[in-house]
Coordinates of C-alpha atoms in Angstrom, one line a residue:
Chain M
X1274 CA 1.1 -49.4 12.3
X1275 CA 2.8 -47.7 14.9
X1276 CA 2.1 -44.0 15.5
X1277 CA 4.1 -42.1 17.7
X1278 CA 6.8 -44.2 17.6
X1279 CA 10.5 -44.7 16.4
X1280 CA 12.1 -42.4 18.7
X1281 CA 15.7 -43.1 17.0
X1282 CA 18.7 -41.5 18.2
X1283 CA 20.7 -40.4 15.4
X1284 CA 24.9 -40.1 15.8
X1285 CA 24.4 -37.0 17.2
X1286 CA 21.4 -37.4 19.9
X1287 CA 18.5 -36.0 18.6
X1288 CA 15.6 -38.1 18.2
X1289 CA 13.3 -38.4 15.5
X1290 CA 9.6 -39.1 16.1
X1291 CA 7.0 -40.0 13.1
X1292 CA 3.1 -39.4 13.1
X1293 CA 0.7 -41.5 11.4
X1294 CA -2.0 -39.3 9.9
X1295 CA -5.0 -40.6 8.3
X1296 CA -7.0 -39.1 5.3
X1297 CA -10.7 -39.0 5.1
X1298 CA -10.5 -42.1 2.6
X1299 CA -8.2 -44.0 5.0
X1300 CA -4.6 -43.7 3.4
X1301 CA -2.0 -43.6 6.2
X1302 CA 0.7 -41.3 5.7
X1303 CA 3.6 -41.7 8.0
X1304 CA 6.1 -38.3 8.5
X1305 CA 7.8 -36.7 10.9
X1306 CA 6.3 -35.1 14.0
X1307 CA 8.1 -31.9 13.0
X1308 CA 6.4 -31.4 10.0
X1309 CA 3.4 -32.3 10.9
X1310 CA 3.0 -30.1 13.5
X1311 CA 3.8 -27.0 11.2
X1312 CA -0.3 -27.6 11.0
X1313 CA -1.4 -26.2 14.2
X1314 CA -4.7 -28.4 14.5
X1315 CA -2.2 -31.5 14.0
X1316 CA 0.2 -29.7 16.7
X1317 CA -2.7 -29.6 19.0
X1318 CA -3.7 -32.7 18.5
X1319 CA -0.7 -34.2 19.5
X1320 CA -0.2 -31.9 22.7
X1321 CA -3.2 -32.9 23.4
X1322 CA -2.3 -36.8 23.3
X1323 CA -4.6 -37.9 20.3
X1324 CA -2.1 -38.7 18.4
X1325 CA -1.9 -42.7 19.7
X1326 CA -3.0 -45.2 16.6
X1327 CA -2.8 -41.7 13.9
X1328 CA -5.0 -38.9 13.8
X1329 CA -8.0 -38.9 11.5
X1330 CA -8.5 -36.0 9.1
X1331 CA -12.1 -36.4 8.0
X1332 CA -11.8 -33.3 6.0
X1333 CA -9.2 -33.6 3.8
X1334 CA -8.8 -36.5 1.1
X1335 CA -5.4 -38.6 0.5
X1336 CA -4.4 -36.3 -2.1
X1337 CA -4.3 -33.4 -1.0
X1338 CA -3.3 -34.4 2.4
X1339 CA -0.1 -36.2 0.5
X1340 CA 0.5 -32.3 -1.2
X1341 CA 0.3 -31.0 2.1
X1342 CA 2.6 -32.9 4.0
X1343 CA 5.1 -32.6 1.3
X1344 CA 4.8 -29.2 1.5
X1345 CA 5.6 -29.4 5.1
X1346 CA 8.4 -31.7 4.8
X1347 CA 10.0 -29.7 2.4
X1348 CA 9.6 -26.7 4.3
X1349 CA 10.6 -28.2 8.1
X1350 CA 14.0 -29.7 6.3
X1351 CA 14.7 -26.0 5.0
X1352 CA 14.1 -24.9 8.4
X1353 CA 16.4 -27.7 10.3
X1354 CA 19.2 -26.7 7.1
X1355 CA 19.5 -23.0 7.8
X1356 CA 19.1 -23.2 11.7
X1357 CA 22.5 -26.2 10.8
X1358 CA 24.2 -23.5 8.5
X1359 CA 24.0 -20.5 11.0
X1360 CA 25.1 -23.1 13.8
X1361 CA 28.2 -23.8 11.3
X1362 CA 31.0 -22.0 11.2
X1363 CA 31.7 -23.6 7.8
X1364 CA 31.7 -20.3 5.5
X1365 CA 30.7 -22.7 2.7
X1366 CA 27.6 -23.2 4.8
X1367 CA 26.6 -19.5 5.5
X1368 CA 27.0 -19.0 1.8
X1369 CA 24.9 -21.5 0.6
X1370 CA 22.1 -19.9 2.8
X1371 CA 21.0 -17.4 0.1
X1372 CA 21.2 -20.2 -2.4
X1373 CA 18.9 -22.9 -0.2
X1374 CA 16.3 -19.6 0.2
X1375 CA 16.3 -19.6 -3.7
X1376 CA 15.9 -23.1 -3.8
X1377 CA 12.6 -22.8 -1.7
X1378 CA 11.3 -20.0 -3.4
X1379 CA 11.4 -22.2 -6.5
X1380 CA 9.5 -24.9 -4.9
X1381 CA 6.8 -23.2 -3.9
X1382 CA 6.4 -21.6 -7.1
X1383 CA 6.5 -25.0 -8.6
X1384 CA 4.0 -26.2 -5.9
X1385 CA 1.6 -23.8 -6.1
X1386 CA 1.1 -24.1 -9.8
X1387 CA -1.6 -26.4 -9.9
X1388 CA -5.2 -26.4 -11.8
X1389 CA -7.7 -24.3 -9.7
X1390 CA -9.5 -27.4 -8.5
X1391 CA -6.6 -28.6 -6.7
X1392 CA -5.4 -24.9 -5.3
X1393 CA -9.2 -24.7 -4.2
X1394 CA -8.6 -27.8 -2.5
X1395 CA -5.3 -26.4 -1.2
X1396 CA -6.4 -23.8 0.4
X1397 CA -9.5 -24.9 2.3
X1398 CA -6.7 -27.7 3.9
X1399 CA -4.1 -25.2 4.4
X1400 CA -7.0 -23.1 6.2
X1401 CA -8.2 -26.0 8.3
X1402 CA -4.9 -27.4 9.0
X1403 CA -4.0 -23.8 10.1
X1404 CA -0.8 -24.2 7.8
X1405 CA 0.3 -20.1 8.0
X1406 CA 3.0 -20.6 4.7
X1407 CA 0.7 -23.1 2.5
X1408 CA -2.6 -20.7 3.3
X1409 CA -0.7 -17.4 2.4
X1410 CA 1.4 -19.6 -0.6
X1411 CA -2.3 -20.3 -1.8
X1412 CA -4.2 -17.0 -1.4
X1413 CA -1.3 -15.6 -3.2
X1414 CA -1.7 -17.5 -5.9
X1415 CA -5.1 -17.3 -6.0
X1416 CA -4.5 -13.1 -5.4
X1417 CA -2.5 -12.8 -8.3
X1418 CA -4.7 -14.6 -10.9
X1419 CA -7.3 -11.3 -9.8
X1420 CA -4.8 -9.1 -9.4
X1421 CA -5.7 -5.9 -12.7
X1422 CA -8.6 -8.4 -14.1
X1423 CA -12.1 -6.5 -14.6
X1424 CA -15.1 -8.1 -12.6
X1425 CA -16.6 -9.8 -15.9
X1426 CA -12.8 -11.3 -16.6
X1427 CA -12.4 -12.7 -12.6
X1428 CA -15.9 -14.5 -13.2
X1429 CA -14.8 -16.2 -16.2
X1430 CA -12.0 -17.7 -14.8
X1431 CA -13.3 -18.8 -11.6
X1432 CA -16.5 -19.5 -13.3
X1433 CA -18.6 -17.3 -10.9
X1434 CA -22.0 -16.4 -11.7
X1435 CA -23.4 -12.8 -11.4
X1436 CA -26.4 -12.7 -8.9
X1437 CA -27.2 -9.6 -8.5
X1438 CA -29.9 -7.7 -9.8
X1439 CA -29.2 -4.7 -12.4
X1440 CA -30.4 -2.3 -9.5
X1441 CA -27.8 -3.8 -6.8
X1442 CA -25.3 -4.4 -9.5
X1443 CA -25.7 -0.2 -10.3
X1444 CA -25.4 0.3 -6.2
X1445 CA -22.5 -1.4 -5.9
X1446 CA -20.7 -0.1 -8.9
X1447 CA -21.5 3.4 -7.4
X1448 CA -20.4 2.4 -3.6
X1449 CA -16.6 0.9 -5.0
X1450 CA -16.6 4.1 -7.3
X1451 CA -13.9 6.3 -5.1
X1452 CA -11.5 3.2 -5.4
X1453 CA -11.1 4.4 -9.9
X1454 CA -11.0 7.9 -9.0
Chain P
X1245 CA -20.8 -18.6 1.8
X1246 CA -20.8 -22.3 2.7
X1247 CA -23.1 -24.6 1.6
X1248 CA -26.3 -22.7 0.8
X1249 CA -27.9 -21.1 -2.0
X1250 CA -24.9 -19.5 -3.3
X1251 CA -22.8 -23.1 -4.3
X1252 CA -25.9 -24.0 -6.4
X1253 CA -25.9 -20.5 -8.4
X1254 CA -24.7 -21.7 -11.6
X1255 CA -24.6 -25.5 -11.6
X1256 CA -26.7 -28.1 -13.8
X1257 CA -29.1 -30.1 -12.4
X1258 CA -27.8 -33.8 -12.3
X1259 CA -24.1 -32.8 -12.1
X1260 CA -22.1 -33.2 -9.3
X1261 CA -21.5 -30.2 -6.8
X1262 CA -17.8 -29.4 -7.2
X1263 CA -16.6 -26.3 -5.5
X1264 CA -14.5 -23.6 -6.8
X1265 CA -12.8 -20.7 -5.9
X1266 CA -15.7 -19.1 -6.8
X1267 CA -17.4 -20.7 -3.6
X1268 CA -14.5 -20.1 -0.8
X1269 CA -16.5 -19.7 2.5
X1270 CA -16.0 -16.2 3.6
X1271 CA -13.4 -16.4 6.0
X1272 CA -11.1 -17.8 3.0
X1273 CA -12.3 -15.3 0.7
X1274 CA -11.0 -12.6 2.9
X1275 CA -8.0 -14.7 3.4
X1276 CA -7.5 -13.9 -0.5
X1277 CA -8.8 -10.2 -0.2
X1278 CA -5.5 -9.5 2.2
X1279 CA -3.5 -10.1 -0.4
X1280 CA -5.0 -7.2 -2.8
X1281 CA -4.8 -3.7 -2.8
X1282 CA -7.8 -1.4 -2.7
X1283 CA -8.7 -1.0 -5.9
X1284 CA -8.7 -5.1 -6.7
X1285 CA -10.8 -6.1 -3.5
X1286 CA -13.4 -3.3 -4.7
X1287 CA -13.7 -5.1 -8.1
X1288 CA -14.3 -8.2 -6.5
X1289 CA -16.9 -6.8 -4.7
X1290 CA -18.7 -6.3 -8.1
X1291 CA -18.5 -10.4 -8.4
X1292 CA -21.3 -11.6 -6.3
X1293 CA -23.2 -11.3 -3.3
X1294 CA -20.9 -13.6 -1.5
X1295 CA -17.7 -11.6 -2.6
X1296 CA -19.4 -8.1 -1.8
X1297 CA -19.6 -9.6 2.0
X1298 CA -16.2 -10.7 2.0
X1299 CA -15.0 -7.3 0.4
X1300 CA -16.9 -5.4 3.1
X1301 CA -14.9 -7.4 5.7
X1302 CA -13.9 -5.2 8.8
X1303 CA -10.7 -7.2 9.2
X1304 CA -9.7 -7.4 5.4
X1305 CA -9.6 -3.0 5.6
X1306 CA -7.8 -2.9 9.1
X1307 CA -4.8 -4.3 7.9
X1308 CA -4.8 -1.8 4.7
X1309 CA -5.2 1.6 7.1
X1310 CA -2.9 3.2 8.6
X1311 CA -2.1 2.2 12.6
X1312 CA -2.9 5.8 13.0
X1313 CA -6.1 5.9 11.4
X1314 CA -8.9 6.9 14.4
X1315 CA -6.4 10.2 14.6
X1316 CA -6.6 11.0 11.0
X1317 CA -10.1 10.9 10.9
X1318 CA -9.9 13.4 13.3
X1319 CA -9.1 15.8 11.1
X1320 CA -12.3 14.7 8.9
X1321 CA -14.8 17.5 9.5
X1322 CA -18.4 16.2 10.4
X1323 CA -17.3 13.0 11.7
X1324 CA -18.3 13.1 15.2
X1325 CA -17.7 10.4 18.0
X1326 CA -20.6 8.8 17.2
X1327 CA -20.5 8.6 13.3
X1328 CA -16.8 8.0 13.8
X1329 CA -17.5 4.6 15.7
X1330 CA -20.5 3.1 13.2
X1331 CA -17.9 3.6 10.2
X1332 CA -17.0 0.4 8.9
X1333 CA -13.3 0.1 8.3
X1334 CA -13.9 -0.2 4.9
X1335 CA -15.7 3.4 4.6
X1336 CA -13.2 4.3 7.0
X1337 CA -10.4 4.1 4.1
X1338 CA -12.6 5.6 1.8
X1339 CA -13.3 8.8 3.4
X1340 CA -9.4 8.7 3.9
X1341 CA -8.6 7.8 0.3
X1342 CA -10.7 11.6 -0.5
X1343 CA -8.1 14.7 0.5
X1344 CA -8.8 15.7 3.8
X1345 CA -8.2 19.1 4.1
X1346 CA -7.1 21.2 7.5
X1347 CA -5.4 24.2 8.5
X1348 CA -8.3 26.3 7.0
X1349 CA -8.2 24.6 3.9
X1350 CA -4.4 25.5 3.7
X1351 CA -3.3 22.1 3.6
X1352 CA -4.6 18.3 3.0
X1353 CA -3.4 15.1 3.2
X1354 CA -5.0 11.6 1.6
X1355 CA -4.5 8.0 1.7
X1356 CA -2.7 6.6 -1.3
X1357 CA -5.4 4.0 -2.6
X1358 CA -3.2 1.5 -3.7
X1359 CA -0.5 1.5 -1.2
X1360 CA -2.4 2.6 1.9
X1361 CA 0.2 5.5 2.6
X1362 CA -0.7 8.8 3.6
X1363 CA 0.5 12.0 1.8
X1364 CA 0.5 15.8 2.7
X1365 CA 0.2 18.3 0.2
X1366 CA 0.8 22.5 2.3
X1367 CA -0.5 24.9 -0.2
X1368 CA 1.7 28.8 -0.7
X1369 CA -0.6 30.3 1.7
X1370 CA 0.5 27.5 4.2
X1371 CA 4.3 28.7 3.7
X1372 CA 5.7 31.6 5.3
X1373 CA 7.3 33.9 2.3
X1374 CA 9.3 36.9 2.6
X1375 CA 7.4 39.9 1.2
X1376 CA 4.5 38.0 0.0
X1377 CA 2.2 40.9 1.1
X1378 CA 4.2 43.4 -1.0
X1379 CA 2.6 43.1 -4.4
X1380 CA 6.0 44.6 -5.8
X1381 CA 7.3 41.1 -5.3
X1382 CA 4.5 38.7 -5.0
X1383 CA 1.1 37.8 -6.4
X1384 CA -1.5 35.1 -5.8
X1385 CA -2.0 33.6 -9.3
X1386 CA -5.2 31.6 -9.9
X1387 CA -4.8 28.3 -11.4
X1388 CA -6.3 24.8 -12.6
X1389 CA -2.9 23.1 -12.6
X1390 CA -2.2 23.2 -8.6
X1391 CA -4.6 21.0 -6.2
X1392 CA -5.2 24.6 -4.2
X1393 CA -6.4 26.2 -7.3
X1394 CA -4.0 29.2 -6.8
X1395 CA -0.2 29.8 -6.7
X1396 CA 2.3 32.6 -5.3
X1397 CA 4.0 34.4 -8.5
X1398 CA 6.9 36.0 -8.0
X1399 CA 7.7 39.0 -9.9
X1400 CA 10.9 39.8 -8.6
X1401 CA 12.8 40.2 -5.3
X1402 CA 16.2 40.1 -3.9
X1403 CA 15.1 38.1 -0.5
X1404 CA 13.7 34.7 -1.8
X1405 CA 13.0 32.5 1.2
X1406 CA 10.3 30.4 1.6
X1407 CA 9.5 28.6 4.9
X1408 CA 7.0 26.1 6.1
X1409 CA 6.5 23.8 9.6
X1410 CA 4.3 20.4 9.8
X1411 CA 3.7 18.7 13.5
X1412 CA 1.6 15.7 12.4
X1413 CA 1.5 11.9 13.6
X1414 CA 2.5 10.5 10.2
X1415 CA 2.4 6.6 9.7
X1416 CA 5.2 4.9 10.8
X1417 CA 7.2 4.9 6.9
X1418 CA 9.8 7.2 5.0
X1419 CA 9.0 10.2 3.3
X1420 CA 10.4 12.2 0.9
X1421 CA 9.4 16.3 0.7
X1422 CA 9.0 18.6 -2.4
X1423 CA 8.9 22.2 -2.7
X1424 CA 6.8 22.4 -5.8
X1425 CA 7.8 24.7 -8.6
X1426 CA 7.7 26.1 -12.2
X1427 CA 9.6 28.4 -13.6
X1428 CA 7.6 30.8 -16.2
X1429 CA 3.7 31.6 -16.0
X1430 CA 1.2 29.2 -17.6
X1431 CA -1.6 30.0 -18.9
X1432 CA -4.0 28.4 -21.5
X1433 CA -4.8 30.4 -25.5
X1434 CA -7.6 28.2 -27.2
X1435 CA -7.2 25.4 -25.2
X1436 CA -3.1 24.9 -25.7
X1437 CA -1.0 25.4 -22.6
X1438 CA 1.4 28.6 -22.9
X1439 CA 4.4 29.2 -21.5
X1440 CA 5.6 32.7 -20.1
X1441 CA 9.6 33.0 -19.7
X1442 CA 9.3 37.2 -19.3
X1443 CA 9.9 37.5 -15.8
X1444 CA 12.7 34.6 -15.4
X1445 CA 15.7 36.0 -14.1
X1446 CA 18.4 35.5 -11.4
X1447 CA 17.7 31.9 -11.0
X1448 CA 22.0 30.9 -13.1
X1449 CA 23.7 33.5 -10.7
X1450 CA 24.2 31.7 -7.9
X1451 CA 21.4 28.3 -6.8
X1452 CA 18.8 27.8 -4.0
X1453 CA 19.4 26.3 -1.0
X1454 CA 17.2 23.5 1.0
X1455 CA 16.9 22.9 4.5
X1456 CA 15.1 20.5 6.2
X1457 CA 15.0 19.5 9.9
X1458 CA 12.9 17.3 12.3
X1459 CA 11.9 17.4 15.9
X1460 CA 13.8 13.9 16.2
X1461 CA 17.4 15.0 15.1
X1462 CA 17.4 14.1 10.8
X1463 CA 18.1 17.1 8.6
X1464 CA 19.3 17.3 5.3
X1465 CA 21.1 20.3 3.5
X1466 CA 21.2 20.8 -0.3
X1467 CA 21.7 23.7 -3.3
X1468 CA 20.9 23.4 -6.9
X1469 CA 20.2 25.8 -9.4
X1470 CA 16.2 25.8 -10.7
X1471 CA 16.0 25.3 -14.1
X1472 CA 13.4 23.6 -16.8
X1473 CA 11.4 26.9 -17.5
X1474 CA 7.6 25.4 -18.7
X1475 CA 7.4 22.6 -16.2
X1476 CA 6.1 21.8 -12.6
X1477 CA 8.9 20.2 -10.5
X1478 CA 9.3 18.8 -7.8
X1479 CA 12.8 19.6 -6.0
X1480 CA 13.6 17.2 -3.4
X1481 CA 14.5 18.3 0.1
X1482 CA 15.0 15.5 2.1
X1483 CA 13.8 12.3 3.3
X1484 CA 12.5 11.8 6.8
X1485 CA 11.7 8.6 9.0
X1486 CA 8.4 8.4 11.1
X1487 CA 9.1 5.6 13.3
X1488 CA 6.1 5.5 15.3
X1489 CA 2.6 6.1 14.3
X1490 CA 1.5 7.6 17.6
X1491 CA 4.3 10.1 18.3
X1492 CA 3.9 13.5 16.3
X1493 CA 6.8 14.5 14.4
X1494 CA 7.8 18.3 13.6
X1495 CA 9.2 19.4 10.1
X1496 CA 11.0 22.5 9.1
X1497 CA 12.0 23.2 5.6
X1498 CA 12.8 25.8 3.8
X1499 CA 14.4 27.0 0.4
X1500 CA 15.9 30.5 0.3
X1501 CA 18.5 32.8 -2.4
X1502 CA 19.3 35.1 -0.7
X1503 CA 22.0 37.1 -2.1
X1504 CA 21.6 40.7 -2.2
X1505 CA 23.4 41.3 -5.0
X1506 CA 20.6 40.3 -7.6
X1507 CA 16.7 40.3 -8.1
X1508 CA 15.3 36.6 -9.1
X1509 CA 11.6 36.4 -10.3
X1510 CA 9.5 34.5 -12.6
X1511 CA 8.5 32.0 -10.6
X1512 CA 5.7 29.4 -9.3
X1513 CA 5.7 28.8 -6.0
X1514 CA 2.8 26.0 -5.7
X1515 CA 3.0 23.9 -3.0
X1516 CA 5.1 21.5 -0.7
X1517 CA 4.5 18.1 -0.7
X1518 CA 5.0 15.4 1.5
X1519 CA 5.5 11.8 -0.4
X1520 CA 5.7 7.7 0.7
X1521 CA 9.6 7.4 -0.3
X1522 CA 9.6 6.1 -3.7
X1523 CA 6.6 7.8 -5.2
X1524 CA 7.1 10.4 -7.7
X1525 CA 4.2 11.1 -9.5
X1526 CA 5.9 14.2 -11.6
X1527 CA 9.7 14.7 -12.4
X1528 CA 11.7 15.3 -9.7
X1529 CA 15.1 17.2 -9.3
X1530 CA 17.7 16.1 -6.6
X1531 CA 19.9 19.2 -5.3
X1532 CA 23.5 18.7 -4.5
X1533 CA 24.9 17.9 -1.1

């Protein structure tokens, strides 16, 4: 399969260049260089000329790596819309810029609201990718299911366990004390 | 926390490892920690070992304090050079987070826990009053409902004005200032608060005015009449914009009746107080323009 490749030349000049990228259990996923490279280790990569016969990601498994790159795509096409609309001087086009943020908004809430297995997963790819929007998307997510919760509630649903002794567990209550006063 | 002792706290023997976001490696779990205020991320610290670390993160605190914050613990007394620079950005906002007082004790200022801000809080004795000295018009009133434990009373007077000054490097932000007040004496009969209206007078004739000026050209101008005998209140003088965090900015306020041609008295001069925008933790009163 070819890698780099494609360089098509739409109606109106610009080219379009796909990247193969490979998951850790060997699925080839094809998309194009622009979103790809909203992962910074994948925009390295590339700069760096590795991306000849796909890159290899031996971290991240076929699922998650298909999430990610939708996320990508989605968010690269939103991009490439507005940067269109603000070019335009089509007042249809300026309007519907509020709307297409909307629109976004909506996915990513949609996208984001997985089962905490898969957000786990999420987030250790967004955070090795170096995706900035999918790694603060994630934390987010993962901030506001803390956010008000007491210590004992948090651990039951992340399923933490408490190792600390009753003596630390006392010190540590006393030393986050000022942050209830 | 990667792989290590921690992962296997809580598993079955025989089951397969699966992590959880109870087993984000640090760096991730202080990822998470940016997104929550103060008082979350020192819940989580309460979690577990590997959460306490992450909650103690340098870098997770430095983005919740102030740009300013190595000149506001300035003003912390017994922090020297040297203790100032083993402080972990985490204690850092907690010593911030206390008041901080200055001026003698006169005034204070504290980080808002949640939100990071800072606030001011100048006490009566900070203010300049007319005739405050003569105790035909004015009295020092001791108190449990005013953070400075004391108030100015006034009896009666024809002058009213009241005038205070702040030169301070606030965090860049807008801010809203208060003259705090309460018409009547309080006082407390078998533990129920009571209310005093003897001494109110002069306050319908003819309303206070506000003024408020900074160093950097914003003023604002308002009257209204005081009013809502029995209740602290905070009358709004302005707003004011700090645009940078390392430039000092100078306030003058003041509020003043001063028409001859009646006494006013019966009232609690407690303090002025310097907000975030938006934060009003008692009821406010908005003059006229």
């Amino acid at each position: 399969m070819a890698s780099a490749g494609e360089s098509g030349d739409g109606a109106d000049g610009k080219g379009v260049t796909t990247i193969t990228i490979i998951s850790s259990d060997n699925e080839a996923f094809e998309v194009l260089e622009a979103a790809a490279s909203m992962s910074l280790t994948i925009r390295h990569l590339i700069e760096d000329g590795c991306a000849d016969g796909g890159i290899p990601l031996p971290n991240v498994t076929a699922g998650i790596l298909a999430k990610v790159l939708e996320y990508c795509s989605k968010h690269v096409a939103a991009v490439a819309a507005s940067s269109e609309a603000g070019s335009s001087s089509n007042a249809a086009d300026a309007a519907a810029a509020p709307e297409k943020e909307e629109d976004l908004a909506s996915f990513d809430k949609a996208f984001i609201d997985v089962e905490q297995d898969t957000l786990y997963d999420l987030l250790m790819a967004a955070n090795y990718l170096e995706v900035k929007g999918l790694l603060d998307l994630a934390c987010q997510k993962v901030a506001d299911m803390i956010k008000g919760k007491t210590p004992d509630a948090i651990r039951q649903t992340f399923k933490i366990k408490n190792d600390f002794s009753p003596e630390q567990e006392e010190k540590i209550r006393e030393e986050n004390q000022w942050a209830f006063e | 926390m990667g792989a290590g002792a921690s992962d296997l706290a809580g598993m079955e023997l025989g089951k397969v490892a699966r992590a959880g976001l109870g087993e984000l490696p640090d760096l991730c779990a202080a990822e998470v920690l940016l997104h929550l205020d103060a008082p979350d991320i020192c819940r989580l610290a309460r979690l577990n070992l590997a959460f306490r670390g992450a909650a103690a993160a340098d870098f997770v605190w430095e983005a919740k304090l102030p740009k300013n914050y190595s000149y506001l613990l300035g003003f912390v007394a017994g922090a020297e050079e040297g203790e100032r620079s083993d402080m972990g950005k985490k204690d850092i906002y907690a010593r911030l987070a206390k008041p901080v007082p200055f001026d003698d004790g006169k005034r204070e200022f504290w980080l808002e826990k949640s939100t990071g801000s800072i606030s001011m809080a100048l006490s009566s004795k900070a203010l300049v009053i007319t005739g405050i000295d003569d105790r035909r018009y004015w009295v020092q009133m001791p108190t449990t409902e005013s953070r400075f434990h004391s108030v100015a009373f006034l009896q009666q007077i024809w002058w009213f004005e009241v005038v205070g000054e702040v030169d301070f490097c606030f965090p860049a932000g807008t801010y809203s200032l208060y003259f705090r007040l309460h018409l009547g004496k309080s006082s407390t009969r078998f533990g129920r608060r009571i209310c005093s209206s003897e001494r109110i007078h002069g306050w319908d004739r003819k309303p206070v005015r506000f003024q408020f000026s900074t160093s950097d050209g914003q003023h604002a101008l308002s009257q209204c009449y005081l009013d809502e005998p029995g209740s602290w209140i905070l009358y709004h003088v302005g707003d004011f914009v700090a645009s940078n965090s390392e430039q000092p900015i100078k306030l003058k306020f003041s509020l003043a009746q001063i028409d001859c041609t009646h006494t006013k008295g019966g009232l609690c001069v407690d303090s002025v107080l310097i907000y975030p925008k938006g934060f009003e933790p008692e009821r406010v009163i908005r003059a006229q323009k």
